[in-house]
Tab-separated table of C-alpha atoms and ligand atoms in Angstrom:
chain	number	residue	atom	x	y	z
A	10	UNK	CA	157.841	158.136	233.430
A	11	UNK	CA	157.903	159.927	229.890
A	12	UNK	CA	160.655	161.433	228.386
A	13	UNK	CA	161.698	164.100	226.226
A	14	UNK	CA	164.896	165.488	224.336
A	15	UNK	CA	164.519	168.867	223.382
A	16	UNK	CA	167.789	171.206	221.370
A	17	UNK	CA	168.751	174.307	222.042
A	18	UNK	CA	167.090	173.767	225.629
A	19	UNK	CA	168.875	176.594	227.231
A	20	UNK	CA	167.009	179.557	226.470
A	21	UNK	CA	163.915	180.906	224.494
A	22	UNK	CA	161.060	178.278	223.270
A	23	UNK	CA	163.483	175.186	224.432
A	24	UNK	CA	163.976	176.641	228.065
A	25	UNK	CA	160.349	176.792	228.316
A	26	UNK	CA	159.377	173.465	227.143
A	27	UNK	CA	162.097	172.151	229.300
A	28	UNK	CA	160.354	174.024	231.925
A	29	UNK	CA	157.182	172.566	231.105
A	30	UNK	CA	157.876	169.352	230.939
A	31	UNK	CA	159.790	168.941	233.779
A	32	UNK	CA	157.221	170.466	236.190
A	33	UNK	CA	154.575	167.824	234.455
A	34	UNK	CA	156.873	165.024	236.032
A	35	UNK	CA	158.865	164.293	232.773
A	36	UNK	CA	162.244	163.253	232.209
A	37	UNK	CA	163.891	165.892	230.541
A	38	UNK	CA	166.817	165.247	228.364
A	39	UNK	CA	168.115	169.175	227.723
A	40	UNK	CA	170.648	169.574	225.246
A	41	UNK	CA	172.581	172.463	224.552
A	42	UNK	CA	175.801	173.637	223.238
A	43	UNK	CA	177.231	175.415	226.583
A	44	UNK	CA	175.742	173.191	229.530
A	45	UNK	CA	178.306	174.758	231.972
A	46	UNK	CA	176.654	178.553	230.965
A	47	UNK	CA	173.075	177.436	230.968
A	48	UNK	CA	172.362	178.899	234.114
A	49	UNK	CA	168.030	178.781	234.196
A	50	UNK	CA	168.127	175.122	232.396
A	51	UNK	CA	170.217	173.703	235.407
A	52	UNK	CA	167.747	175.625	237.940
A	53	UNK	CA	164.926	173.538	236.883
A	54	UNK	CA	163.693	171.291	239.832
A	55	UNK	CA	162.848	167.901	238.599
A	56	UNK	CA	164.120	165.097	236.244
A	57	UNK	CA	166.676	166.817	234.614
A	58	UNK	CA	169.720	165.746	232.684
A	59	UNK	CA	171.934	168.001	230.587
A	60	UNK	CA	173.833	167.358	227.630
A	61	UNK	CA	176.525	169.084	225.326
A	62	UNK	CA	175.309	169.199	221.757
A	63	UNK	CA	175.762	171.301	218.496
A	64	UNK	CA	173.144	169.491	216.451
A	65	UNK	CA	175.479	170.684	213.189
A	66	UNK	CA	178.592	168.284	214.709
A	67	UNK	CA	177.392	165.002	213.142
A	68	UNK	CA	180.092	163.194	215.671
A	69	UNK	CA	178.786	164.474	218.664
A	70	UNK	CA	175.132	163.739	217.431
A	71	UNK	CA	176.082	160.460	217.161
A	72	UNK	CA	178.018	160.038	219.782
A	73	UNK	CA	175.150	161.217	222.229
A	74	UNK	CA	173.023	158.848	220.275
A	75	UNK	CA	175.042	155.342	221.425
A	76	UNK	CA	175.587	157.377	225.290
A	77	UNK	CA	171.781	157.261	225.491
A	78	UNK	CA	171.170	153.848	223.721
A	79	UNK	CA	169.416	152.553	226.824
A	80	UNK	CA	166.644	155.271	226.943
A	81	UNK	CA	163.696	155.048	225.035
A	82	UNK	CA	162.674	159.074	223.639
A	83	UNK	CA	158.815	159.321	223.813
A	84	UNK	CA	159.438	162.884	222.358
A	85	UNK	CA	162.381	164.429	220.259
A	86	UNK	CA	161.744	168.153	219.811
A	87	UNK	CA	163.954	169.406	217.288
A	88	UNK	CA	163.713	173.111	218.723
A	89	UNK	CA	167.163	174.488	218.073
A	90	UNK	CA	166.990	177.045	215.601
A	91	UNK	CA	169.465	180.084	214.061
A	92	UNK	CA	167.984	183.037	212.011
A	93	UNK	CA	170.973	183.884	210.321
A	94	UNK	CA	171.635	187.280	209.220
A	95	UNK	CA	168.980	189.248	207.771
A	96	UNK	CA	170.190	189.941	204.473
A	97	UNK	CA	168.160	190.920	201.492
A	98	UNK	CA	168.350	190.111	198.076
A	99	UNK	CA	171.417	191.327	196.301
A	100	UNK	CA	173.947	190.779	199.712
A	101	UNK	CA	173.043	187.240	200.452
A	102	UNK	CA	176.056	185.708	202.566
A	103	UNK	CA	176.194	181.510	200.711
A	104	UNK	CA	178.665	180.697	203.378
A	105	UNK	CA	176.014	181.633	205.976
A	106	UNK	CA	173.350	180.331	204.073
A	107	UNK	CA	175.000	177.055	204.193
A	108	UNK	CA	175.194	177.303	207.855
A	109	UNK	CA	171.786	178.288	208.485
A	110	UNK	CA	171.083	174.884	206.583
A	111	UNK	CA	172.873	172.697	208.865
A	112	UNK	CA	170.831	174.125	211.790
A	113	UNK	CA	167.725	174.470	210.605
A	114	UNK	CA	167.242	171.699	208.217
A	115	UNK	CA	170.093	169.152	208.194
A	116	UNK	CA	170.414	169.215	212.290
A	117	UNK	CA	166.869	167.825	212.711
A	118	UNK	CA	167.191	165.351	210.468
A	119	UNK	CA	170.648	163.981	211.745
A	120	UNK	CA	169.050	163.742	214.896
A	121	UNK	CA	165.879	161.790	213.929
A	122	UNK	CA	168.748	159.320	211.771
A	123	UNK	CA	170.737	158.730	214.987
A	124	UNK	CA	167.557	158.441	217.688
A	125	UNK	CA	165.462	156.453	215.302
A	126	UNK	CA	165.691	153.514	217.388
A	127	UNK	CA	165.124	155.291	221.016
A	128	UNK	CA	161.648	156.413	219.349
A	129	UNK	CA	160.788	153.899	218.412
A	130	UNK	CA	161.623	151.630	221.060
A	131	UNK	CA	159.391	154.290	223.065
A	132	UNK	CA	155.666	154.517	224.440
A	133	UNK	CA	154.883	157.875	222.586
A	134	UNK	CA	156.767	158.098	219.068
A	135	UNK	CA	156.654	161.560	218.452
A	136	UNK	CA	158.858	163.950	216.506
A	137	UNK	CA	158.490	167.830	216.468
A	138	UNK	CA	160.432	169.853	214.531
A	139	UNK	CA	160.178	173.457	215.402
A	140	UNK	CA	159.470	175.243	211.977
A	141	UNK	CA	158.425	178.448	211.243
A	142	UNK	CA	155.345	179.759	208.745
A	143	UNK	CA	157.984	181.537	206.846
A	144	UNK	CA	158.748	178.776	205.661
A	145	UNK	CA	155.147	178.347	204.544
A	146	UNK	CA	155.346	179.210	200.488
A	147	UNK	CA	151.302	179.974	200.758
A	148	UNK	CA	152.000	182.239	203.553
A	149	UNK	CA	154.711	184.367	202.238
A	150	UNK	CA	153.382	187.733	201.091
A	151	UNK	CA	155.913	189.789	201.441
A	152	UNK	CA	158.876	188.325	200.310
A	153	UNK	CA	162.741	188.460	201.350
A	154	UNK	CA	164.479	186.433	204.345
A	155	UNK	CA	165.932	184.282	201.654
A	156	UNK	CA	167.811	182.216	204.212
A	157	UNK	CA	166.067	181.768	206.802
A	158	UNK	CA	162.514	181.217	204.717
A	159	UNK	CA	164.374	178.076	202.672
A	160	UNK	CA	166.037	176.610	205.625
A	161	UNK	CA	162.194	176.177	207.097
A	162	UNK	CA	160.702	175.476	204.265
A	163	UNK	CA	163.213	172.685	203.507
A	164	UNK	CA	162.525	171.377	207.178
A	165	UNK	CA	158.929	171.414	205.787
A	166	UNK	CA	160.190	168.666	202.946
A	167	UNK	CA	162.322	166.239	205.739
A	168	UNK	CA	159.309	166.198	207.889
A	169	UNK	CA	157.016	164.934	204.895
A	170	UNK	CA	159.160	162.583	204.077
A	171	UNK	CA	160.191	161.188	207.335
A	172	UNK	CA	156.251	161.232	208.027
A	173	UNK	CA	155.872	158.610	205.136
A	174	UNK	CA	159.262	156.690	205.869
A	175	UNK	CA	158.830	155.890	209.357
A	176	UNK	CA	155.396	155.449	209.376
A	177	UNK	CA	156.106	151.926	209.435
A	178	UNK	CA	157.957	151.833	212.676
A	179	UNK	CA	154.717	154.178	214.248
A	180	UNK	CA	156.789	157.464	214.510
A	181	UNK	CA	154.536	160.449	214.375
A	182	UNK	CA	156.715	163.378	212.625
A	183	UNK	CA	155.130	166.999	212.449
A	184	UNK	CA	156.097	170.718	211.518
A	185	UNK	CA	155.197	173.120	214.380
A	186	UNK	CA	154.958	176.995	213.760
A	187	UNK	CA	155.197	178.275	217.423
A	188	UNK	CA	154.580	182.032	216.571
A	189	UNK	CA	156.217	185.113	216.912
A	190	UNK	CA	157.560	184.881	220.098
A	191	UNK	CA	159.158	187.165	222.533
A	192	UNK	CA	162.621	185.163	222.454
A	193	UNK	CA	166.006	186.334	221.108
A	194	UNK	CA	164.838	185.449	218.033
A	195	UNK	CA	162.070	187.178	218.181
A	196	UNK	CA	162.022	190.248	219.750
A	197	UNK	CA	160.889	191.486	222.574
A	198	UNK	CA	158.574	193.674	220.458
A	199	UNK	CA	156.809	189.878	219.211
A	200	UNK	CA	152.770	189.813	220.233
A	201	UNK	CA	153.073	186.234	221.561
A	202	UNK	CA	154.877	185.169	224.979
A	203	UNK	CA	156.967	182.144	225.235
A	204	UNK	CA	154.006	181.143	227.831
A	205	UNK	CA	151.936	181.635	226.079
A	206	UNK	CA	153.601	180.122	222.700
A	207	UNK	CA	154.897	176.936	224.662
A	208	UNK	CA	151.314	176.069	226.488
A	209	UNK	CA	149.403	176.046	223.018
A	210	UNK	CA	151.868	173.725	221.941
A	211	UNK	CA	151.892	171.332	224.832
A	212	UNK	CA	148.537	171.022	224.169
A	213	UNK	CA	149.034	170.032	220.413
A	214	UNK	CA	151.589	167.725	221.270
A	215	UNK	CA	149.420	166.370	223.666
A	216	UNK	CA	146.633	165.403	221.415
A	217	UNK	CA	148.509	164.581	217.994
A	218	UNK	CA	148.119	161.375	216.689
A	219	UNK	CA	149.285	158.974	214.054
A	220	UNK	CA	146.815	160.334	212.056
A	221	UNK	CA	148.236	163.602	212.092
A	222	UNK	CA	151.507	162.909	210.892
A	223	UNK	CA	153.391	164.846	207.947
A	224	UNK	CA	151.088	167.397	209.131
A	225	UNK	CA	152.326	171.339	209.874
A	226	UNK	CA	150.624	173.197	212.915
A	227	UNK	CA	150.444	176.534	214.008
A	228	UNK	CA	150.765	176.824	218.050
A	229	UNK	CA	146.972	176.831	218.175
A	230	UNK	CA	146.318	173.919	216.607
A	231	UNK	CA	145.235	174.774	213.824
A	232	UNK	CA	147.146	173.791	210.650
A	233	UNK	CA	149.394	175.954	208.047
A	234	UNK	CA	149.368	175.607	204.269
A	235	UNK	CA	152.804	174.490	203.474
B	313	NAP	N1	160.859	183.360	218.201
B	313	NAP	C1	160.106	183.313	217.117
B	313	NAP	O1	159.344	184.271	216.800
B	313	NAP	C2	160.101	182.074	216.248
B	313	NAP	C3	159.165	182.029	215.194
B	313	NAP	C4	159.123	180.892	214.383
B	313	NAP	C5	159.988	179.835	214.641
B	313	NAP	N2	160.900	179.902	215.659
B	313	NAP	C6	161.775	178.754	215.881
B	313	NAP	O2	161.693	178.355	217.230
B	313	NAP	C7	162.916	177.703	217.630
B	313	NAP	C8	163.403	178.302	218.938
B	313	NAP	O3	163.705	179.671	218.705
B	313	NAP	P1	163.699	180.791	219.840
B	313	NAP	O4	162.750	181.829	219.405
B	313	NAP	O5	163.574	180.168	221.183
B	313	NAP	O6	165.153	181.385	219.587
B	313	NAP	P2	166.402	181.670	220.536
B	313	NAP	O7	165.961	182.233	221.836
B	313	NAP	O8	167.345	182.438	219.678
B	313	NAP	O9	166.970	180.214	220.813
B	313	NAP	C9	167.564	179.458	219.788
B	313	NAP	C10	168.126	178.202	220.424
B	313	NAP	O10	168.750	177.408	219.407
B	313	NAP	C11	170.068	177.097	219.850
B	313	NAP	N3	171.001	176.823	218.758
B	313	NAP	C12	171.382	177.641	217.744
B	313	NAP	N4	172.291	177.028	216.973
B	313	NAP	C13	172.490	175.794	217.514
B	313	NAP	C14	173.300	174.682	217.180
B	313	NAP	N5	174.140	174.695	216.126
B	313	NAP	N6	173.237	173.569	217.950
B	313	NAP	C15	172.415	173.523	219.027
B	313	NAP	N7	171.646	174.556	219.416
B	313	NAP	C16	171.678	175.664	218.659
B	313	NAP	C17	170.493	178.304	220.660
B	313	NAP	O11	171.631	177.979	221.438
B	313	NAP	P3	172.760	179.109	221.820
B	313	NAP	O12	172.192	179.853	222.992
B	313	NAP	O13	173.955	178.285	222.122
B	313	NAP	O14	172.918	179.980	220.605
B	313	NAP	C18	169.215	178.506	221.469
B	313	NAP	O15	169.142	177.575	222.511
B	313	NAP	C19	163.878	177.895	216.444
B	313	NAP	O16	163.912	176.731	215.661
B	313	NAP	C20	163.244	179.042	215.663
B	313	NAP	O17	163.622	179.015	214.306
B	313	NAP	C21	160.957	180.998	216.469
């Protein structure tokens, strides 16, 4: 049976690929930081196993990384994601910036150091880290969301470079834009559902290739200038 890990798995775009997934017969390896409050996540008939994880606490990524050393990951989706505050130029907050950073940028990558091995030691060998087109430089036109736009754009950066590095092993690594959904994140005022969001990009995932790797995609398919 296939397997995925997905962060932040307890609500918004992770709850729904969790969903997903699990009614598709996967094995679902949901991590989140409050497993005990993640009401929906544990209602999810199926192959379901939940785990505590803050993907900025570098011990307890690592930690969950030698728990699981038996299981193979077919797919690690690096979905766990913080805005930060909206702050413009003039009242950035550098404390929160840095924060923003560990989520966003240095928490994927952490996780693809310590679960290097279960991907590739698995059928599939696929990486997806949830990115965002703001932080596509060609696509920013109007400016602002200092914080949040680097933090994506720097995710950009790891997955080129862990598209080249572990090309060896046969890891596929790709940026995903998933649009602007209707999540916590997003709004409820967003045009695109989480359905509606999370189905395009099943169907990306589904049909990526080695070829396509160090490659960003919009939830469509189609691909996004970095
Ligand atoms: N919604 C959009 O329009 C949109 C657009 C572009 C990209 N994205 C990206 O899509 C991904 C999912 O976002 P969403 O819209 O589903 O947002 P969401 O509903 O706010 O969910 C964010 C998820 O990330 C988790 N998270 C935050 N900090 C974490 C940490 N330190 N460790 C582990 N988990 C953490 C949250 O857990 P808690 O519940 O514990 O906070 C939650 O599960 C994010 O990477 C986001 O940047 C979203």
């Amino acid at each position: 049976m296939p397997n995925v890990l997905i962060t932040g798995a307890n609500k918004g775009i992770g709850l729904a690929f969790a969903q997903s997934f699990a009614v598709d017969g996967w094995k679902v390896h949901a991590c989140c930081r409050q497993p005990d409050k993640a009401k929906e996540l544990k209602a999810i008939e199926g192959d379901v196993v939940l785990y505590k994880l803050d993907v900025s606490d570098g011990l307890r990524v690592a930690g969950l990384a030698r728990e699981m050393i038996d299981d193979p990951i077919d797919i690690l989706i690096n979905n766990a994601g913080y805005f930060g505050p909206r702050l413009e130029f003039g009242e950035i907050d550098y404390d929160d910036w840095t924060y923003t950073f560990q989520i966003n940028t240095m928490g994927p990558l952490r996780m693809v150091e310590n679960f290097v091995e279960h991907l590739a030691s698995s059928d599939r060998k696929l990486v997806v880290n949830v990115s965002s087109k703001m932080g596509s430089l060609n696509a920013n036109e109007t400016g602002g969301q200092y914080v949040y736009r680097s933090s994506k754009a720097a995710l950009n950066a790891v997955t080129k470079s862990l598209s080249i590095d572990l090309k060896d092993k046969g890891i596929t690594v790709i940026s995903v834009h998933p649009g602007h959904v209707q999540t916590d994140m997003g709004g409820e005022e967003a045009p695109v559902t989480i359905g509606k969001s999370v189905s395009g990009l099943r169907k990306l995932i589904a049909k990526v290739t080695e070829e396509d790797t160090g490659q960003f995609f919009d939830f469509d398919g189609s691909t996004i200038p970095w």
